[in-house]
Protein backbone atom coordinates (compact mmCIF):
# COMPACT_ATOMS: atom_id res chain seq x y z
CA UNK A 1 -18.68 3.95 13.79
CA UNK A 2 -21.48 6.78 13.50
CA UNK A 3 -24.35 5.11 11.77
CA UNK A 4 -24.31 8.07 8.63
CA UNK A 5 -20.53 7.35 8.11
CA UNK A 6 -21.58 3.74 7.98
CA UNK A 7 -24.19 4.59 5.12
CA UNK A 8 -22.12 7.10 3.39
CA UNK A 9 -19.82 3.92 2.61
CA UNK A 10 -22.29 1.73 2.33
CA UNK A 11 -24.13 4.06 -0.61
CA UNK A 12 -20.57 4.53 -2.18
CA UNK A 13 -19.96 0.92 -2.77
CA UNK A 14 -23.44 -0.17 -3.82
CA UNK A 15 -23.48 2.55 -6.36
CA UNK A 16 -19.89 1.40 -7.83
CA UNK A 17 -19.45 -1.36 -9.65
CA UNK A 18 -15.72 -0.93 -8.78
CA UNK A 19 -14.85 1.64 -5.95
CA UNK A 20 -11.44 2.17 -4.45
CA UNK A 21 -11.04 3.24 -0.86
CA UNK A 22 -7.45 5.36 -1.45
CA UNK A 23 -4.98 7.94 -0.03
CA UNK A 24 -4.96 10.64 -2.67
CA UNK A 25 -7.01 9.92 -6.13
CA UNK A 26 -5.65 8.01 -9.61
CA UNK A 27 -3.75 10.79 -10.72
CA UNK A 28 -2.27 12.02 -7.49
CA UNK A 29 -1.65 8.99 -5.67
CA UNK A 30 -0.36 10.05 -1.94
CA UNK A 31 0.82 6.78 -0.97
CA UNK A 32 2.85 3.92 -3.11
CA UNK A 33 -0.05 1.02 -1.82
CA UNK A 34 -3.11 3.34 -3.29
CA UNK A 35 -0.61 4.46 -6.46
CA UNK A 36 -0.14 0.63 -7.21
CA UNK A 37 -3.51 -0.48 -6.67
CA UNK A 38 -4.86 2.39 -9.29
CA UNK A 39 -1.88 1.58 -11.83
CA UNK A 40 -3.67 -2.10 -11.56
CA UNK A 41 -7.19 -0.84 -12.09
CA UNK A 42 -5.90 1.53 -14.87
CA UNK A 43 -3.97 -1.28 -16.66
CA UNK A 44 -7.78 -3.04 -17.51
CA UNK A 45 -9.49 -0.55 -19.03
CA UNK A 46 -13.17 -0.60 -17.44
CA UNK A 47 -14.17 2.62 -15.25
CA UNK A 48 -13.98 2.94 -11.48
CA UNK A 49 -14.86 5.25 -8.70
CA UNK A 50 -12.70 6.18 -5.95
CA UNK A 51 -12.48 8.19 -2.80
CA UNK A 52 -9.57 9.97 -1.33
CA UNK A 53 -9.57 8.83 2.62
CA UNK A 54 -7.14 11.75 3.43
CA UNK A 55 -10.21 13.93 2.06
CA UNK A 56 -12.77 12.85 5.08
CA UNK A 57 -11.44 11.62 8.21
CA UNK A 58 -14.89 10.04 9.41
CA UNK A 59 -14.46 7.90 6.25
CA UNK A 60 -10.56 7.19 6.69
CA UNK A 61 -11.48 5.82 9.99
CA UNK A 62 -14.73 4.11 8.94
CA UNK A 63 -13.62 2.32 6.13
CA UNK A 64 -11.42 0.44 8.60
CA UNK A 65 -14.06 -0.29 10.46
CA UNK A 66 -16.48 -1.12 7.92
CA UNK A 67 -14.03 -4.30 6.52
CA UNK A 68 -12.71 -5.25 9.69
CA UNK A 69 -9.27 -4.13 7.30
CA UNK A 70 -7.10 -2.04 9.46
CA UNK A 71 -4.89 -0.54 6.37
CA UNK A 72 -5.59 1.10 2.99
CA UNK A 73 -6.29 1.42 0.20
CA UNK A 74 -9.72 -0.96 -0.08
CA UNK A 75 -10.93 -2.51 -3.27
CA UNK A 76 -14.62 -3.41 -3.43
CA UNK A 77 -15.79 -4.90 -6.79
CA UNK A 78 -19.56 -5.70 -6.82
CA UNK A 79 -20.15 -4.69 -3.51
CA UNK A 80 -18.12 -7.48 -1.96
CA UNK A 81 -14.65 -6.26 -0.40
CA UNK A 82 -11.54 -7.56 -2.11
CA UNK A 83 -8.76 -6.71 -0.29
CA UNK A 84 -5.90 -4.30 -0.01
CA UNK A 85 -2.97 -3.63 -2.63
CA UNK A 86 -1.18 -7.55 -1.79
CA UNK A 87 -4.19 -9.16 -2.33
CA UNK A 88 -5.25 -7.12 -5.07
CA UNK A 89 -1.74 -7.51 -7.02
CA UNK A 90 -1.97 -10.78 -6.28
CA UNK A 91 -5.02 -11.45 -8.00
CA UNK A 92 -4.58 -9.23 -10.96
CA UNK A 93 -1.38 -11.91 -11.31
CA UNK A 94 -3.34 -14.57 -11.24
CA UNK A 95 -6.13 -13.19 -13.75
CA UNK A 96 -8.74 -13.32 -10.74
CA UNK A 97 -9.40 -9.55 -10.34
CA UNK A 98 -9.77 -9.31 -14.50
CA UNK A 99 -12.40 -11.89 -14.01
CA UNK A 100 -14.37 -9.87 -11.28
CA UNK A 101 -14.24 -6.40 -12.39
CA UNK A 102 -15.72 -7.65 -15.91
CA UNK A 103 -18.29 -9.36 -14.58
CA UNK A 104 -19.17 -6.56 -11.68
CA UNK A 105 -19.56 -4.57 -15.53
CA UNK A 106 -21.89 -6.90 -16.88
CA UNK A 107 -24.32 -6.81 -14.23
């Protein structure tokens, strides 16, 4: 990966306290994965950035790279990469992700 697509990414997610790494944006949803993971997000309430990856093909491609994640969308709470939409769901189930997000806020 191009070291300025690296940064862009890297600058996205530090500046985010939640940032979501999606195909299409929270209203527009182009894929069921990134239209379930923003449903999740929506259903708590605190604010969160995203970027469409169909947008920028140099980030579609990087992102991939950047997690070592070959599949989107990507959640990154506090600068630390979750997951994708399974593991995401999975911890909004469990009351993990609630915990994460609000304390990503309070920092």
């Amino acid at each position: 990966m191009e070291s300025s697509v690296h940064e862009r990414i890297d600058a996205m997610i530090k500046q985010h306290p939640v940032v979501v790494f999606m195909k299409g944006n929270p209203d527009a949803p182009q894929c069921g994965f990134s239209a379930r993971v923003a449903m999740i997000l929506q259903d708590h309430g605190k604010p969160f950035a995203t970027f469409d990856v169909l947008s920028d093909p140099s980030i579609r491609q990087g992102i991939k790279e950047y997690a070592s994640w070959p599949t989107i969308p990507q959640v990154y709470v506090d600068g630390e990469f979750l997951g994708g939409s399974d593991i995401v769901s999975e911890m909004y189930a469990n009351g993990e992700l609630q915990t994460k997000i609000d304390e990503a806020h309070a920092n």
